[in-house]
Short mmCIF file of C-alpha atoms and ligand atoms in Angstrom, two decimals:
data_model
loop_
_atom_site.label_atom_id
_atom_site.label_comp_id
_atom_site.label_asym_id
_atom_site.label_seq_id
_atom_site.Cartn_x
_atom_site.Cartn_y
_atom_site.Cartn_z
CA MET A 1 -24.53 -31.33 24.63
CA ILE A 2 -21.23 -29.91 25.90
CA GLN A 3 -23.09 -27.08 27.55
CA THR A 4 -25.57 -29.36 29.36
CA MET A 5 -22.75 -31.53 30.62
CA SER A 6 -20.89 -28.55 31.99
CA ILE A 7 -24.09 -27.42 33.75
CA SER A 8 -24.58 -30.76 35.44
CA CYS A 9 -20.93 -30.83 36.53
CA ARG A 10 -21.19 -27.46 38.22
CA THR A 11 -24.38 -28.34 40.05
CA ASP A 12 -24.57 -29.73 43.55
CA ASN A 13 -27.64 -30.51 45.65
CA ARG A 14 -27.75 -27.20 47.52
CA ASP A 15 -27.23 -25.05 44.46
CA LEU A 16 -30.03 -26.75 42.52
CA LEU A 17 -32.38 -26.68 45.48
CA GLU A 18 -31.99 -22.93 45.96
CA ARG A 19 -32.35 -22.13 42.28
CA SER A 20 -35.43 -24.34 42.06
CA LEU A 21 -37.13 -22.52 44.95
CA ARG A 22 -36.45 -19.20 43.26
CA ALA A 23 -37.68 -20.18 39.78
CA VAL A 24 -40.00 -23.22 39.88
CA TRP A 25 -43.51 -23.47 41.29
CA HIS A 26 -43.75 -27.11 42.36
CA PRO A 27 -46.99 -29.11 42.00
CA CYS A 28 -49.22 -30.30 44.80
CA SER A 29 -47.14 -28.33 47.32
CA GLN A 30 -47.24 -25.51 49.80
CA MET A 31 -43.99 -23.90 48.64
CA LYS A 32 -43.23 -22.57 52.13
CA HIS A 33 -43.03 -26.11 53.51
CA TYR A 34 -39.87 -26.63 51.47
CA GLU A 35 -38.13 -24.44 54.06
CA ASN A 36 -38.40 -27.33 56.54
CA PHE A 37 -38.64 -30.29 54.21
CA PRO A 38 -36.20 -29.50 51.40
CA LEU A 39 -36.62 -30.54 47.81
CA VAL A 40 -34.56 -33.49 46.69
CA PRO A 41 -32.47 -32.69 43.61
CA MET A 42 -32.03 -35.67 41.31
CA ALA A 43 -29.09 -36.04 38.96
CA ARG A 44 -29.80 -39.34 37.26
CA GLY A 45 -31.77 -42.56 37.41
CA ASN A 46 -30.94 -46.18 36.86
CA GLY A 47 -33.42 -49.04 37.33
CA VAL A 48 -35.29 -48.60 40.61
CA TRP A 49 -32.68 -46.11 41.82
CA LEU A 50 -32.60 -42.33 41.69
CA HIS A 51 -29.28 -40.61 42.43
CA ASP A 52 -28.70 -37.09 43.75
CA TYR A 53 -25.64 -34.86 43.15
CA ASP A 54 -23.97 -35.79 46.44
CA GLY A 55 -23.62 -39.49 45.73
CA ARG A 56 -26.73 -40.60 47.64
CA ARG A 57 -29.32 -42.93 46.15
CA TYR A 58 -33.04 -43.52 46.70
CA LEU A 59 -35.16 -46.54 45.86
CA ASP A 60 -38.14 -45.19 43.89
CA ALA A 61 -40.83 -47.12 45.79
CA VAL A 62 -43.64 -44.95 44.35
CA SER A 63 -42.52 -45.27 40.71
CA SER A 64 -42.25 -41.47 40.44
CA TRP A 65 -45.95 -40.78 41.03
CA TRP A 66 -47.00 -44.23 39.74
CA VAL A 67 -45.73 -43.84 36.19
CA ASN A 68 -42.52 -45.85 36.02
CA LEU A 69 -42.80 -49.54 35.15
CA PHE A 70 -39.40 -50.79 33.99
CA GLY A 71 -36.97 -48.58 35.83
CA HIS A 72 -35.29 -45.29 35.05
CA CYS A 73 -33.18 -45.08 31.89
CA ASN A 74 -34.35 -48.45 30.64
CA PRO A 75 -32.08 -49.37 27.72
CA ARG A 76 -34.87 -50.82 25.58
CA ILE A 77 -37.18 -47.81 25.95
CA ASN A 78 -34.23 -45.43 25.46
CA ALA A 79 -33.35 -47.21 22.21
CA ALA A 80 -36.91 -47.01 20.86
CA ILE A 81 -37.17 -43.28 21.54
CA THR A 82 -33.73 -42.62 20.10
CA ASP A 83 -34.64 -44.52 16.94
CA GLN A 84 -37.88 -42.56 16.57
CA LEU A 85 -36.04 -39.25 17.16
CA GLY A 86 -34.09 -39.85 13.97
CA ARG A 87 -37.28 -40.49 11.95
CA LEU A 88 -40.16 -38.26 13.03
CA GLU A 89 -40.37 -36.43 16.33
CA HIS A 90 -43.90 -35.12 15.88
CA VAL A 91 -46.65 -34.45 13.37
CA MET A 92 -50.19 -33.24 14.00
CA LEU A 93 -52.74 -36.05 14.11
CA ALA A 94 -55.65 -34.13 12.53
CA GLY A 95 -55.39 -35.00 8.83
CA PHE A 96 -52.14 -36.98 9.32
CA THR A 97 -51.13 -40.33 10.72
CA HIS A 98 -47.98 -42.33 11.41
CA GLU A 99 -46.85 -45.88 12.06
CA PRO A 100 -46.31 -45.65 15.86
CA VAL A 101 -49.82 -44.35 16.61
CA VAL A 102 -51.45 -46.93 14.31
CA GLN A 103 -49.46 -49.80 15.77
CA LEU A 104 -50.14 -48.71 19.32
CA SER A 105 -53.88 -48.44 18.66
CA GLU A 106 -53.95 -51.90 17.07
CA ARG A 107 -52.02 -53.45 19.92
CA LEU A 108 -54.12 -51.81 22.63
CA ARG A 109 -57.27 -53.06 20.90
CA GLY A 110 -55.81 -56.56 21.10
CA LEU A 111 -55.05 -56.20 24.81
CA ALA A 112 -58.12 -54.35 26.08
CA PRO A 113 -61.42 -55.98 27.04
CA GLU A 114 -63.78 -56.87 24.20
CA GLY A 115 -65.35 -54.18 22.04
CA LEU A 116 -63.01 -51.26 22.74
CA GLY A 117 -62.05 -50.72 19.13
CA HIS A 118 -60.91 -47.10 18.93
CA CYS A 119 -58.19 -45.08 20.60
CA PHE A 120 -58.40 -41.31 21.13
CA TYR A 121 -55.16 -39.72 22.35
CA ALA A 122 -54.19 -36.90 24.73
CA SER A 123 -51.17 -36.08 26.83
CA ASP A 124 -52.20 -36.61 30.46
CA GLY A 125 -54.69 -38.40 32.63
CA ALA A 126 -56.93 -35.45 33.45
CA SER A 127 -57.41 -34.80 29.73
CA ALA A 128 -58.41 -38.43 29.24
CA THR A 129 -61.10 -37.95 31.88
CA GLU A 130 -62.29 -34.76 30.18
CA ILE A 131 -62.48 -36.54 26.84
CA ALA A 132 -64.51 -39.46 28.20
CA LEU A 133 -66.98 -37.12 29.94
CA LYS A 134 -67.42 -35.02 26.79
CA MET A 135 -67.75 -38.07 24.53
CA SER A 136 -70.29 -39.67 26.80
CA ALA A 137 -72.59 -36.64 26.98
CA HIS A 138 -72.10 -35.95 23.26
CA TYR A 139 -73.07 -39.55 22.47
CA TRP A 140 -76.34 -39.29 24.39
CA ARG A 141 -77.21 -36.06 22.61
CA ALA A 142 -76.37 -37.64 19.25
CA ILE A 143 -78.80 -40.49 19.86
CA GLY A 144 -81.59 -38.18 20.98
CA LYS A 145 -81.16 -38.12 24.76
CA PRO A 146 -79.81 -34.61 25.37
CA GLY A 147 -80.93 -34.63 29.02
CA LYS A 148 -78.23 -37.12 30.01
CA THR A 149 -75.52 -34.68 31.08
CA GLN A 150 -74.70 -35.61 34.70
CA PHE A 151 -71.94 -37.86 36.03
CA ILE A 152 -71.40 -39.85 39.18
CA SER A 153 -68.25 -41.14 40.79
CA LEU A 154 -67.32 -42.98 43.95
CA GLU A 155 -66.81 -41.31 47.28
CA ASN A 156 -63.10 -40.35 47.59
CA SER A 157 -62.57 -40.83 43.87
CA TYR A 158 -59.71 -39.20 41.96
CA HIS A 159 -59.89 -38.59 38.22
CA GLY A 160 -57.57 -35.61 37.71
CA GLU A 161 -57.51 -31.93 38.53
CA THR A 162 -58.58 -29.91 35.51
CA LEU A 163 -62.01 -28.36 36.08
CA GLY A 164 -64.03 -31.09 34.36
CA ALA A 165 -62.02 -33.90 35.94
CA LEU A 166 -62.21 -32.16 39.31
CA SER A 167 -66.01 -32.25 39.12
CA VAL A 168 -65.83 -36.06 39.38
CA THR A 169 -62.96 -36.03 41.89
CA ASP A 170 -63.97 -36.31 45.54
CA ILE A 171 -60.76 -35.53 47.42
CA ALA A 172 -61.56 -32.52 49.60
CA LEU A 173 -58.01 -31.14 49.56
CA PHE A 174 -57.97 -30.92 45.77
CA ARG A 175 -61.56 -29.85 45.28
CA ASP A 176 -62.66 -27.51 48.03
CA ALA A 177 -60.46 -24.61 47.00
CA TYR A 178 -61.96 -24.61 43.51
CA GLY A 179 -65.55 -25.60 44.32
CA MET A 180 -66.88 -22.32 42.93
CA LEU A 181 -65.48 -23.15 39.50
CA ILE A 182 -66.81 -26.65 39.01
CA ARG A 183 -70.18 -28.16 38.21
CA GLN A 184 -70.94 -30.24 41.26
CA GLN A 185 -71.59 -33.94 40.59
CA SER A 186 -72.82 -36.61 42.97
CA THR A 187 -70.96 -39.48 44.55
CA VAL A 188 -72.09 -42.94 45.59
CA PRO A 189 -70.63 -44.94 48.52
CA SER A 190 -67.18 -46.42 47.94
CA PRO A 191 -66.84 -50.19 48.41
CA ASP A 192 -63.50 -49.46 50.15
CA TRP A 193 -62.70 -52.68 52.01
CA ARG A 194 -61.47 -50.73 55.08
CA LYS A 195 -65.02 -49.68 55.82
CA ALA A 196 -66.20 -53.25 56.26
CA ALA A 197 -67.12 -52.92 59.92
CA ALA A 198 -64.78 -54.26 62.62
CA GLN A 199 -62.98 -56.46 60.16
CA GLU A 200 -59.85 -56.46 62.35
CA LYS A 201 -61.64 -58.58 64.93
CA GLY A 202 -62.88 -60.96 62.30
CA GLU A 203 -66.50 -60.32 63.16
CA GLY A 204 -67.25 -57.68 60.55
CA GLU A 205 -68.50 -57.67 57.05
CA SER A 206 -66.50 -59.40 54.31
CA ALA A 207 -65.05 -57.33 51.47
CA GLU A 208 -67.54 -59.00 49.16
CA ALA A 209 -70.55 -58.21 51.35
CA CYS A 210 -69.34 -54.61 51.63
CA ALA A 211 -69.06 -54.38 47.83
CA LEU A 212 -72.56 -55.79 47.35
CA ARG A 213 -74.05 -53.40 49.90
CA CYS A 214 -72.44 -50.45 48.09
CA ALA A 215 -73.69 -51.79 44.76
CA ASP A 216 -77.23 -51.68 46.21
CA ALA A 217 -76.69 -48.00 47.01
CA LEU A 218 -75.54 -47.47 43.42
CA GLU A 219 -78.71 -49.13 42.18
CA GLN A 220 -80.88 -46.88 44.31
CA TYR A 221 -79.13 -43.85 42.90
CA LEU A 222 -79.40 -45.05 39.30
CA ARG A 223 -83.06 -45.90 39.68
CA LEU A 224 -83.86 -42.33 40.71
CA HIS A 225 -81.47 -40.40 38.46
CA HIS A 226 -80.67 -42.45 35.35
CA ALA A 227 -82.63 -40.13 33.04
CA ASP A 228 -80.14 -37.32 33.81
CA LEU A 229 -77.02 -39.48 33.96
CA ALA A 230 -74.50 -39.82 31.16
CA ALA A 231 -71.88 -41.92 32.91
CA PHE A 232 -70.49 -43.49 36.06
CA ILE A 233 -66.71 -43.06 36.27
CA ILE A 234 -64.72 -45.43 38.48
CA GLU A 235 -61.17 -46.46 39.39
CA PRO A 236 -61.34 -50.26 39.06
CA LEU A 237 -60.18 -52.32 42.10
CA VAL A 238 -57.98 -49.64 43.73
CA GLN A 239 -58.82 -45.99 44.43
CA GLY A 240 -55.29 -44.61 44.36
CA ALA A 241 -55.40 -41.06 45.67
CA ALA A 242 -58.00 -42.08 48.27
CA GLY A 243 -55.10 -43.90 49.95
CA MET A 244 -54.96 -47.09 47.91
CA ALA A 245 -58.50 -48.06 48.90
CA MET A 246 -59.00 -51.60 47.60
CA TYR A 247 -62.28 -53.37 46.95
CA HIS A 248 -63.80 -56.63 45.80
CA PRO A 249 -64.20 -57.12 42.01
CA VAL A 250 -67.86 -58.10 42.46
CA TYR A 251 -68.58 -54.38 42.73
CA LEU A 252 -67.38 -53.88 39.15
CA GLN A 253 -69.55 -56.74 37.95
CA ARG A 254 -72.62 -55.25 39.60
CA ALA A 255 -71.74 -51.77 38.34
CA ARG A 256 -71.54 -53.10 34.79
CA GLN A 257 -74.92 -54.86 35.09
CA LEU A 258 -76.57 -51.81 36.65
CA CYS A 259 -75.14 -49.36 34.10
CA ASP A 260 -76.48 -51.63 31.33
CA ALA A 261 -79.87 -51.93 32.97
CA TYR A 262 -80.25 -48.18 33.48
CA GLY A 263 -78.63 -46.96 30.25
CA VAL A 264 -75.61 -45.23 31.79
CA HIS A 265 -72.02 -45.42 30.46
CA LEU A 266 -69.34 -47.04 32.57
CA ILE A 267 -65.99 -45.24 32.36
CA ALA A 268 -63.09 -47.29 33.74
CA ASP A 269 -60.30 -44.94 34.79
CA GLU A 270 -57.31 -47.29 34.63
CA ILE A 271 -54.82 -44.43 34.55
CA ALA A 272 -53.18 -45.70 37.75
CA VAL A 273 -54.27 -49.35 37.84
CA GLY A 274 -53.83 -50.27 34.17
CA MET A 275 -50.65 -51.58 32.56
CA GLY A 276 -50.32 -54.60 34.83
CA ARG A 277 -50.38 -52.75 38.15
CA THR A 278 -53.13 -54.89 39.73
CA GLY A 279 -51.76 -58.20 38.42
CA THR A 280 -53.65 -58.30 35.12
CA MET A 281 -52.97 -56.00 32.19
CA PHE A 282 -56.17 -54.12 33.02
CA ALA A 283 -57.96 -54.25 36.36
CA CYS A 284 -61.36 -54.76 34.66
CA GLU A 285 -60.19 -58.21 33.57
CA GLN A 286 -60.44 -59.40 37.18
CA ALA A 287 -64.17 -58.72 37.10
CA ASP A 288 -64.45 -60.00 33.53
CA ILE A 289 -66.19 -56.83 32.37
CA SER A 290 -65.77 -54.47 29.47
CA PRO A 291 -66.37 -50.76 30.15
CA ASP A 292 -67.75 -48.29 27.59
CA PHE A 293 -64.62 -46.17 27.97
CA LEU A 294 -61.20 -47.26 29.19
CA LEU A 295 -58.73 -44.55 30.26
CA ILE A 296 -55.00 -45.31 30.17
CA SER A 297 -52.03 -43.06 30.98
CA LYS A 298 -49.25 -43.02 33.61
CA GLY A 299 -47.46 -46.35 32.96
CA ILE A 300 -48.33 -46.53 29.27
CA THR A 301 -44.99 -45.01 28.21
CA GLY A 302 -43.11 -46.78 30.99
CA GLY A 303 -43.00 -43.43 32.79
CA TYR A 304 -41.06 -41.68 30.02
CA LEU A 305 -43.33 -39.28 28.17
CA PRO A 306 -46.79 -37.78 28.69
CA LEU A 307 -49.42 -39.79 26.84
CA SER A 308 -53.00 -40.82 27.56
CA VAL A 309 -55.52 -42.90 25.68
CA VAL A 310 -59.30 -43.07 25.78
CA MET A 311 -60.41 -46.40 24.38
CA THR A 312 -63.99 -46.29 23.23
CA HIS A 313 -66.62 -48.89 22.56
CA ASP A 314 -67.45 -49.38 18.86
CA GLU A 315 -71.09 -48.46 19.38
CA ILE A 316 -70.09 -45.07 20.76
CA TYR A 317 -67.63 -44.50 17.93
CA ARG A 318 -70.36 -45.22 15.37
CA ALA A 319 -72.69 -42.58 16.82
CA PHE A 320 -70.13 -39.92 15.86
CA TYR A 321 -69.65 -41.20 12.30
CA ALA A 322 -71.70 -38.94 10.01
CA ASP A 323 -71.53 -36.35 7.23
CA GLU A 324 -71.77 -33.31 9.49
CA THR A 325 -68.62 -31.98 11.13
CA SER A 326 -70.65 -31.04 14.19
CA ARG A 327 -71.47 -34.69 14.84
CA GLY A 328 -67.78 -35.56 15.05
CA PHE A 329 -65.88 -35.53 18.34
CA LEU A 330 -64.56 -31.98 18.41
CA HIS A 331 -61.61 -32.12 20.74
CA SER A 332 -57.87 -31.84 20.21
CA HIS A 333 -54.54 -31.35 21.92
CA SER A 334 -51.41 -30.06 20.18
CA TYR A 335 -49.43 -33.19 20.97
CA THR A 336 -52.22 -35.73 20.30
CA GLY A 337 -50.61 -39.08 19.44
CA ASN A 338 -47.02 -37.86 19.68
CA PRO A 339 -44.77 -40.39 17.87
CA LEU A 340 -42.01 -40.38 20.50
CA ALA A 341 -44.52 -41.15 23.24
CA CYS A 342 -46.14 -43.86 21.10
CA ARG A 343 -42.75 -45.48 20.51
CA ALA A 344 -42.05 -45.45 24.25
CA ALA A 345 -45.45 -47.12 24.72
CA LEU A 346 -44.72 -49.76 22.07
CA ALA A 347 -41.37 -50.53 23.69
CA THR A 348 -43.17 -50.83 27.03
CA LEU A 349 -45.67 -53.32 25.58
CA ASP A 350 -42.76 -55.28 24.06
CA ILE A 351 -41.12 -55.63 27.48
CA PHE A 352 -44.35 -57.09 28.92
CA ILE A 353 -44.04 -59.92 26.38
CA GLN A 354 -40.25 -60.33 26.28
CA ASP A 355 -39.93 -60.57 30.06
CA ASP A 356 -43.27 -62.29 30.80
CA VAL A 357 -43.82 -59.44 33.22
CA LEU A 358 -47.20 -60.39 34.68
CA ALA A 359 -45.91 -63.83 35.68
CA SER A 360 -42.67 -62.47 37.08
CA ASN A 361 -44.58 -59.82 39.06
CA ARG A 362 -46.61 -62.56 40.74
CA ILE A 363 -43.38 -64.11 42.02
CA LYS A 364 -42.06 -60.75 43.22
CA ALA A 365 -45.33 -59.93 44.96
CA ALA A 366 -45.35 -63.31 46.70
CA TYR A 367 -41.79 -62.73 47.90
CA LEU A 368 -42.62 -59.29 49.27
CA ASN A 369 -45.67 -60.66 51.10
CA GLN A 370 -43.60 -63.49 52.50
CA ILE A 371 -40.87 -61.32 54.00
CA ALA A 372 -43.30 -58.59 55.12
CA THR A 373 -44.81 -60.58 58.00
CA PRO A 374 -43.03 -58.56 60.74
CA LEU A 375 -44.10 -55.29 59.11
CA ARG A 376 -47.64 -56.49 58.65
CA ASP A 377 -47.79 -57.59 62.32
CA HIS A 378 -46.20 -54.40 63.64
CA HIS A 379 -48.31 -52.97 66.49
CA ALA A 380 -48.72 -49.62 64.68
CA VAL A 381 -49.73 -51.11 61.31
CA ARG A 382 -53.42 -51.43 60.36
CA ASN A 383 -55.32 -52.72 57.29
CA TRP A 384 -52.37 -54.32 55.48
CA ARG A 385 -53.54 -54.89 51.91
CA ASN A 386 -52.14 -55.87 48.53
CA THR A 387 -53.43 -56.00 44.96
CA GLY A 388 -50.88 -57.00 42.31
CA MET A 389 -47.91 -54.62 42.62
CA ILE A 390 -49.62 -52.23 45.06
CA TRP A 391 -49.29 -52.53 48.84
CA ALA A 392 -50.73 -50.20 51.47
CA PHE A 393 -51.37 -49.92 55.20
CA GLU A 394 -52.25 -47.27 57.76
CA VAL A 395 -49.87 -46.31 60.57
CA VAL A 396 -51.01 -45.32 64.05
CA SER A 397 -48.60 -42.55 64.94
CA PRO A 398 -48.55 -39.77 67.56
CA HIS A 399 -47.17 -37.37 64.93
CA ARG A 400 -49.68 -35.11 63.21
CA ASP A 401 -47.22 -34.51 60.38
CA PHE A 402 -46.59 -38.25 59.99
CA ALA A 403 -46.54 -38.15 56.18
CA GLN A 404 -43.80 -35.52 56.00
CA ARG A 405 -41.72 -37.14 58.73
CA CYS A 406 -42.03 -40.53 57.09
CA PHE A 407 -40.96 -39.08 53.74
CA ALA A 408 -37.92 -37.39 55.32
CA LEU A 409 -36.91 -40.43 57.37
CA ALA A 410 -37.31 -42.68 54.36
CA LEU A 411 -34.86 -40.54 52.39
CA GLN A 412 -32.29 -41.07 55.14
CA ASN A 413 -32.84 -44.80 54.64
CA GLU A 414 -32.38 -44.69 50.84
CA LEU A 415 -36.12 -44.94 50.22
CA LEU A 416 -38.51 -42.73 48.31
CA LEU A 417 -41.85 -43.19 50.12
CA ARG A 418 -44.61 -40.62 49.89
CA PRO A 419 -47.42 -41.45 52.34
CA ILE A 420 -50.95 -40.16 51.76
CA GLY A 421 -51.91 -38.96 55.24
CA SER A 422 -51.40 -41.96 57.54
CA THR A 423 -51.35 -44.40 54.61
CA VAL A 424 -47.98 -45.77 53.58
CA TYR A 425 -47.93 -47.49 50.23
CA PHE A 426 -45.49 -49.30 47.95
CA MET A 427 -45.92 -49.11 44.20
CA PRO A 428 -42.44 -50.04 42.95
CA PRO A 429 -41.24 -50.33 39.36
CA TYR A 430 -41.64 -53.91 38.09
CA VAL A 431 -37.87 -54.30 37.71
CA ILE A 432 -37.41 -54.36 41.47
CA GLY A 433 -35.25 -57.32 42.55
CA ASN A 434 -35.27 -59.39 45.73
CA PRO A 435 -32.44 -57.51 47.52
CA GLU A 436 -34.28 -54.25 46.81
CA ILE A 437 -37.56 -55.71 48.05
CA GLU A 438 -35.75 -56.61 51.29
CA LEU A 439 -34.34 -53.11 51.59
CA LEU A 440 -37.81 -51.64 51.05
CA VAL A 441 -39.60 -53.84 53.57
CA ASN A 442 -36.91 -53.80 56.25
CA GLY A 443 -36.26 -50.08 55.82
CA THR A 444 -39.97 -49.34 56.19
CA PHE A 445 -40.18 -51.48 59.33
CA HIS A 446 -37.34 -49.46 60.83
CA ILE A 447 -39.03 -46.15 59.89
CA ILE A 448 -42.43 -47.18 61.31
CA ASN A 449 -40.68 -48.20 64.52
CA GLN A 450 -39.28 -44.69 64.90
CA LEU A 451 -42.56 -42.93 64.12
CA SER A 452 -44.96 -44.98 66.25
C1 PLP B 1 -53.07 -39.70 38.09
C2 PLP B 1 -54.49 -40.00 37.84
C3 PLP B 1 -55.26 -39.19 37.00
C4 PLP B 1 -54.76 -37.92 36.41
O1 PLP B 1 -53.66 -38.08 35.57
P1 PLP B 1 -52.69 -36.82 35.30
O2 PLP B 1 -51.79 -37.27 34.23
O3 PLP B 1 -52.00 -36.56 36.60
O4 PLP B 1 -53.57 -35.67 34.91
C5 PLP B 1 -56.58 -39.57 36.78
N1 PLP B 1 -57.08 -40.68 37.33
C6 PLP B 1 -56.36 -41.48 38.13
C7 PLP B 1 -56.98 -42.72 38.68
C8 PLP B 1 -55.04 -41.16 38.44
O5 PLP B 1 -54.34 -41.93 39.28
#
């Protein structure tokens, strides 16, 4: 303890930045770019704020890659983890069990759509995708349909970056470099509302009509290929990494009907959109559907510890229940069901109830929308959209490196924004207050003014 404190006292921004560039390989980065756009050393966090070593602060408007729900260093989550630390930090989950993982599984079953009775655990989102793909294909083999081994996803989908997850991810930047390593899967048209033709002029297709047209394309694909297909994996309501592409819930309803009709599993990847992000606990609720697999991660621990869950339909679980080991689901991770992470998740679920979070988020979202009119009407802003606690819009800018400039300029204005190409988005922690919402919206207006 004494040693760590003395380390943090000696450190300043520049020192940490230089040491990091010498020793750490940062994710999702061209390391050389850090020569021009330096890393931002962070010393501590508090609520929506991150603080560096030089006394500057940044409003975490992207919830630290979409994971944080109730702010940094939340006292209630801290207390739960600290309590668990004094009891049991970890035990393997094969052959053993513990109270936090049982409670979490029971509570998630109570919250999730109907029929998702069993929870399988891993440590990150990509692993949850891998698990669902393996379970789905294994299920079909177990019931005598071994030919069903293919998967489909939406155009521009993102389901993680391990090799299996990458095969159902359709973001060129992430996939092209590793194309030779993955088993290519097919995509079907995305119901992305932005594609609804000429909608700006009010003469185009409605979001609903666009969703129905794309559902017809899905049906055509399923009709031809269902015999080979194990599952259709989808990000419900919002395709995050695609640039917060939002779509009408009727697409999910049609997808559910079609997957039932053609005997294909529906995997709902709620890694980004679950845990209240779209306004309901799970995005699938807004289409009133229950998927065969529900993937949860990111916000589940409030952004504290790596944990992911694959919730599985009872019928699928039963197909694995047999005398032979080989019929079981043969998959494991060292930290499966880690008790500290489960306690963080339980504390997170408690906060949803204690603070009536979904209701209070509706009020916050309405306030943001109300004060955002000038930003929304800005001449450089296109496709303003909002679902729950996610906002996004495109910016028409003469700068080819708009995303990097916007990130840098935002930091100067106490904001942590991380555009995806020309798409600026807000995905703030749910503890954001009105003064901070004002700072976010007004600061962004100011930034867009300078970059357009
Ligand atoms: C982040 C994300 C993943 C991958 O999760 P990791 O923990 O980063 O592996 C998968 N699907 C969606 C929709 C995501 O947003």
